Tab-separated table of C-alpha atoms in Angstrom:
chain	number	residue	atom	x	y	z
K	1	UNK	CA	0.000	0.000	0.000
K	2	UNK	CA	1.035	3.249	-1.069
K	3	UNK	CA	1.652	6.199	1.555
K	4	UNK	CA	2.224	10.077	0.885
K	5	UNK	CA	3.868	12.160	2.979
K	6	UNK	CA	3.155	15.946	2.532
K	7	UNK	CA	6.115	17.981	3.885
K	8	UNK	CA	5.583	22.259	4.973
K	9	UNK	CA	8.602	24.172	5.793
K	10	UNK	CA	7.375	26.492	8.828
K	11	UNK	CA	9.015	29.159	10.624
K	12	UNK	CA	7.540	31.050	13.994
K	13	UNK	CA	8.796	34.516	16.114
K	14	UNK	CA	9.451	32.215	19.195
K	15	UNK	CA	12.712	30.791	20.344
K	16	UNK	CA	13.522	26.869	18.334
K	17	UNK	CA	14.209	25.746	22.249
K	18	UNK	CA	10.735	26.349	23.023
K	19	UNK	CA	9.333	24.572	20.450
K	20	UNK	CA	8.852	21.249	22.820
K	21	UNK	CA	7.179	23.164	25.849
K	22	UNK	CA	4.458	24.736	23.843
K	23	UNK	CA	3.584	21.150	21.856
K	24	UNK	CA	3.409	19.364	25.345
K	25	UNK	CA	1.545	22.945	26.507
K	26	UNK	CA	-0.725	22.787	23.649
K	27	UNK	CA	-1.361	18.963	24.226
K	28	UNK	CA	-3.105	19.637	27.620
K	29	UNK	CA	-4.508	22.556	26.724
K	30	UNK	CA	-6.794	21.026	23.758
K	31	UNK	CA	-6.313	17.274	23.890
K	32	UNK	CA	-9.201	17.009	21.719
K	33	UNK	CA	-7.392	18.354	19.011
K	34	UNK	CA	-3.988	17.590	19.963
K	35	UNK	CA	-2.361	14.289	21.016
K	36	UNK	CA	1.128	14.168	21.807
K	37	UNK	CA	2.447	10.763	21.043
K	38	UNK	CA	6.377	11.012	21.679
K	39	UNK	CA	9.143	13.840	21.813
K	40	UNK	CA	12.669	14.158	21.712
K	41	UNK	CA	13.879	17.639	23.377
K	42	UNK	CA	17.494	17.353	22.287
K	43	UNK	CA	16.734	17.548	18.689
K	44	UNK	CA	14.008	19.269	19.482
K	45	UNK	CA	11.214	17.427	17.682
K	46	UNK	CA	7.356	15.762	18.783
K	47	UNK	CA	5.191	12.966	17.126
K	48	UNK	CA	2.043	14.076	17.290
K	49	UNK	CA	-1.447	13.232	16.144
K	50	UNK	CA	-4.367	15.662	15.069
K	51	UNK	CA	-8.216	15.967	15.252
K	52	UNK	CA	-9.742	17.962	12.562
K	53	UNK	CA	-13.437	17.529	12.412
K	54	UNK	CA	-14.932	17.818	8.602
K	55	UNK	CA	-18.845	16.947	7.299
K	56	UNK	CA	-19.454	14.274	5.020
K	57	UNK	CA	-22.482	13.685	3.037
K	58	UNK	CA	-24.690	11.175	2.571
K	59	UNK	CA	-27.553	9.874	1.122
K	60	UNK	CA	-30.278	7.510	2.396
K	61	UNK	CA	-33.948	6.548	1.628
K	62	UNK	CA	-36.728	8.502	3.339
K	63	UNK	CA	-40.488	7.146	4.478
K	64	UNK	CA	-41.396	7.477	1.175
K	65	UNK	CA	-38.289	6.074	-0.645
K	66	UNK	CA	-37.184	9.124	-1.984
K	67	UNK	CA	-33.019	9.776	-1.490
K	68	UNK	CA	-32.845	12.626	0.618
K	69	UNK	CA	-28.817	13.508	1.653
K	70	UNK	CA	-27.771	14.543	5.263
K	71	UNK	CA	-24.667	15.976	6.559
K	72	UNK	CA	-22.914	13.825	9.158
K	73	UNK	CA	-19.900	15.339	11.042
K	74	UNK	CA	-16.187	12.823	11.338
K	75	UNK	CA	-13.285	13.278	12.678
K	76	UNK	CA	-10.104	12.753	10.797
K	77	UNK	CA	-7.025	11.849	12.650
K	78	UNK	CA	-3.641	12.798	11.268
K	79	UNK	CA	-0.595	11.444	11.923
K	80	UNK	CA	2.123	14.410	11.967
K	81	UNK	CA	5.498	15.226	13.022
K	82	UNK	CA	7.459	18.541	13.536
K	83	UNK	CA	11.119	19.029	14.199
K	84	UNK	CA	14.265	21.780	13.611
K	85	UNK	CA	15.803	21.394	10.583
K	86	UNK	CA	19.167	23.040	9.328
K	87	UNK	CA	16.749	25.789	7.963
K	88	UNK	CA	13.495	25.954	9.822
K	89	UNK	CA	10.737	24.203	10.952
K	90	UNK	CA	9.191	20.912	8.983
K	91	UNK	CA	6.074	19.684	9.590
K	92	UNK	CA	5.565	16.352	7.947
K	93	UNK	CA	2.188	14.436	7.896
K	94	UNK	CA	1.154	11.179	7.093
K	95	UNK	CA	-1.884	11.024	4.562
K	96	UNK	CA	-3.217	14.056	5.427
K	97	UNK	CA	-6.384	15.757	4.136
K	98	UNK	CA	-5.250	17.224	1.017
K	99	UNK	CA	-6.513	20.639	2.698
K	100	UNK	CA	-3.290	22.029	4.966
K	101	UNK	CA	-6.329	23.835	7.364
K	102	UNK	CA	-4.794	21.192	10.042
K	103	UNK	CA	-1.120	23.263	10.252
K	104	UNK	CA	-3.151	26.122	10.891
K	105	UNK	CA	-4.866	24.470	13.514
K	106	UNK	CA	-1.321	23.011	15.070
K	107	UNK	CA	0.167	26.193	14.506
K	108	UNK	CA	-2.411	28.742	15.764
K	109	UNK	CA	-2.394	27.019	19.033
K	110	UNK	CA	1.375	26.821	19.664
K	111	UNK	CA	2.235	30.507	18.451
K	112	UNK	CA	-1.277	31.836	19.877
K	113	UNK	CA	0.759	34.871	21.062
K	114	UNK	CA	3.370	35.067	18.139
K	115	UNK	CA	3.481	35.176	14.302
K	116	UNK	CA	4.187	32.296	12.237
K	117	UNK	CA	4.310	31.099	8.129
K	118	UNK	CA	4.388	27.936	6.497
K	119	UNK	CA	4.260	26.594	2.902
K	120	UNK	CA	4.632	23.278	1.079
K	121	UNK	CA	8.371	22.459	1.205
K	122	UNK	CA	9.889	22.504	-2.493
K	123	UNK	CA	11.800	19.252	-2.850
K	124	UNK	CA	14.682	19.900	-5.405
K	125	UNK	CA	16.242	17.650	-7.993
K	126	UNK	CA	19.037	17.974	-5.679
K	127	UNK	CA	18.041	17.266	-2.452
K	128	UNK	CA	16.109	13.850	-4.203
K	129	UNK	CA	19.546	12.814	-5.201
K	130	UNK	CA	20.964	13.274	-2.409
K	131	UNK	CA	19.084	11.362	-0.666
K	132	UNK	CA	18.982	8.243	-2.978
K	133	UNK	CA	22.567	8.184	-2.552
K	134	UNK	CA	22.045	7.167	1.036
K	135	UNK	CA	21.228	3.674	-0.688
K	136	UNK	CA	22.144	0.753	-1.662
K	137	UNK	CA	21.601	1.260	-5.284
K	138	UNK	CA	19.152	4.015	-7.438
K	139	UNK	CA	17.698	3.999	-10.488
K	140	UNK	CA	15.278	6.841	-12.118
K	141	UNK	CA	12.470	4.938	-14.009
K	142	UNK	CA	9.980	7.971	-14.506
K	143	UNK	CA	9.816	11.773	-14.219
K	144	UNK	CA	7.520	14.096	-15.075
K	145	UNK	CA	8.537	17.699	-16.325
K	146	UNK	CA	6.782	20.925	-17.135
K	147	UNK	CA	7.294	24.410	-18.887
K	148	UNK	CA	10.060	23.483	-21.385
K	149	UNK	CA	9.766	25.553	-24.568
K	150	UNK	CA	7.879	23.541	-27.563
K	151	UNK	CA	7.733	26.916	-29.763
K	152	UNK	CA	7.479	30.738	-29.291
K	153	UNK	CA	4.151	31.556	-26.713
K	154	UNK	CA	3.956	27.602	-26.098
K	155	UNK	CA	5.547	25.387	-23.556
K	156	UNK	CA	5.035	21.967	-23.035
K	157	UNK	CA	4.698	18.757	-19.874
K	158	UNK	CA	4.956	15.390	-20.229
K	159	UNK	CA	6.107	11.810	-18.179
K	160	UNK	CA	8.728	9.741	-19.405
K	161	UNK	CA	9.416	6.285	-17.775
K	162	UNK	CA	11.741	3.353	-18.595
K	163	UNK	CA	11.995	0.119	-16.771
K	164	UNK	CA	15.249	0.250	-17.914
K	165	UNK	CA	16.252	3.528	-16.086
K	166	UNK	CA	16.129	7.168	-17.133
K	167	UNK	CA	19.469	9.068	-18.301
K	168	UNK	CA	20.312	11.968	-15.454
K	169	UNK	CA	19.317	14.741	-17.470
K	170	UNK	CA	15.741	12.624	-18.592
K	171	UNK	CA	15.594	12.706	-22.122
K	172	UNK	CA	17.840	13.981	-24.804
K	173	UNK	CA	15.859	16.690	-26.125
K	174	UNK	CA	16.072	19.359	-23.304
K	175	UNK	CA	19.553	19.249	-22.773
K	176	UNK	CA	20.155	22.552	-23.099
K	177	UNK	CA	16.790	23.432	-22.254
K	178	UNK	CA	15.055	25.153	-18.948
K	179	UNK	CA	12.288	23.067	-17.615
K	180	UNK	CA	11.008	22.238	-14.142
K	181	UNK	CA	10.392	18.957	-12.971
K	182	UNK	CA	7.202	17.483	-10.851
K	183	UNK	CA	7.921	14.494	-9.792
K	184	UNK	CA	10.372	11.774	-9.928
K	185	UNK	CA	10.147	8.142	-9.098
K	186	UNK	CA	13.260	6.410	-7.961
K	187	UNK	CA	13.461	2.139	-7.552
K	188	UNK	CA	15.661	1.935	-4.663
K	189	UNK	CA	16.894	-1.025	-3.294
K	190	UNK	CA	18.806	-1.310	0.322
K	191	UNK	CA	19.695	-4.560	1.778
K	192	UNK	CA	17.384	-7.403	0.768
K	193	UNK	CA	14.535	-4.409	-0.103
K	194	UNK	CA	13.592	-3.390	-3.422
K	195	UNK	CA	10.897	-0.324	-3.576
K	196	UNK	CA	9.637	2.603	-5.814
K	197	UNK	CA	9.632	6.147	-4.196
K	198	UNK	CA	7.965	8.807	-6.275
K	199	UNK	CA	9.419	12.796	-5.248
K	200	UNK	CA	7.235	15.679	-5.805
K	201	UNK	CA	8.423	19.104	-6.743
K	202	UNK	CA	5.241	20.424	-4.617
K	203	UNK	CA	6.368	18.641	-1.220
K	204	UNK	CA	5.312	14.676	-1.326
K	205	UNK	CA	6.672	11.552	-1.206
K	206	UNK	CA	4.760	8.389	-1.970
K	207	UNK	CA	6.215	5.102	-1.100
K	208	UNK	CA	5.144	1.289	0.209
K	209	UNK	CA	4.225	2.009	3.923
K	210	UNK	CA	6.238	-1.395	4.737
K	211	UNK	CA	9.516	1.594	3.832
K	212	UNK	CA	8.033	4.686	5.450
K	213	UNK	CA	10.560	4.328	8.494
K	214	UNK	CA	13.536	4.084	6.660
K	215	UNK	CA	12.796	6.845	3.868
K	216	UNK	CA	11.611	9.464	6.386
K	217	UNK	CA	15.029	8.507	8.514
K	218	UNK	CA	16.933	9.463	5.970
K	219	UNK	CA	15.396	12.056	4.459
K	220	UNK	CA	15.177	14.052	7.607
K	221	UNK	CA	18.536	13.796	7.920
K	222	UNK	CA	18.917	15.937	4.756
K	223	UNK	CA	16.622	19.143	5.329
């Protein structure tokens, strides 16, 4: 089974020592919406999970058998961790709503009396290959890329994939040329393992939930 991870650079007015005292603050404060599952002050970094309530709809049969639709409220529980990188905050979340309203929610209640801004965290070409270095062995077997020039006033996107492996700079015909890529899918293997990992420009990572442990490890490491 597949798992995404969304990743949101943050940064905040207070103090990076104090980020641990306001999650554990925050925790008590509104369990409800806050659940502190483990933290490591050192680092400084917390495992956390999140309520965010959202209404579904659905439909059902009336008296009369006509379909008539209601509105029933859930709660959706999101797994999420925040720690100190080199550069700021990351927030990283485990198949989250595809809505980020649930780092506002995190956020507004541990910088209640200070400013704070976050964004999805761009994941370069660079830091992907950087971080399949940290394997055993990497190959590039799809990418898709965006905004190279097909003629004046028109620009182009399209996915390329080889079983075989990709060259580095993806196909012959934009050497040379500026583009931007979207995603990237790596097979990686490490030890007796052999898994695809798919990169997104926009802040994702999809890959088999049996390797989510080891490819967060790393990649944490790196940013």
């Amino acid at each position: 089974m597949q798992t995404k991870i969304r990743f949101f650079s943050v940064t905040f007015d207070f103090p990076r020592d104090e980020l641990i005292s306001r999650v554990i603050a925050a925790s008590r404060r509104v369990p409800d919406k806050i659940t502190l599952a483990d933290f490591d002050e050192a680092r400084p970094s917390a495992s956390l999970y999140l309520f965010q309530p959202r209404n579904i709809s659905i439909a059902r049969r009336n008296e009369d058998g006509e379909v008539v639709w209601d509105s029933v409220e859930t709660v959706d529980r999101i797994a999420v961790k925040i720690h100190i990188s080199k550069q700021y905050a990351v927030i990283s979340a485990i198949n989250s709503p595809r809505s980020s309203k649930f780092v506002d929610m995190l956020m507004s209640e541990l910088c209640s009396d200070t400013k704070y801004f976050y964004e999805a965290m761009e994941i370069e070409e660079a830091l992907v290959k950087k971080h399949v270095s940290k394997f055993d062995a990497a190959r590039l077997v799809s990418a898709k890329v965006r905004d190279f020039a097909v003629y004046e006033g028109a620009v182009g996107r399209f996915e390329v994939t080889s079983k075989n492996g990709l060259v580095d700079d993806i196909a012959p015909f934009l050497r040379g040329k500026f583009y931007r890529v979207d995603s990237l899918t790596y097979e990686l293997t490490h030890g007796f393992s052999n898994f695809l990992v798919t990169y997104s420009s926009g802040g994702g990572i999809k890959v088999n939930e049996n390797h989510l442990d080891l490819l967060l490890t790393t990649f944490e490491k790196l940013i």
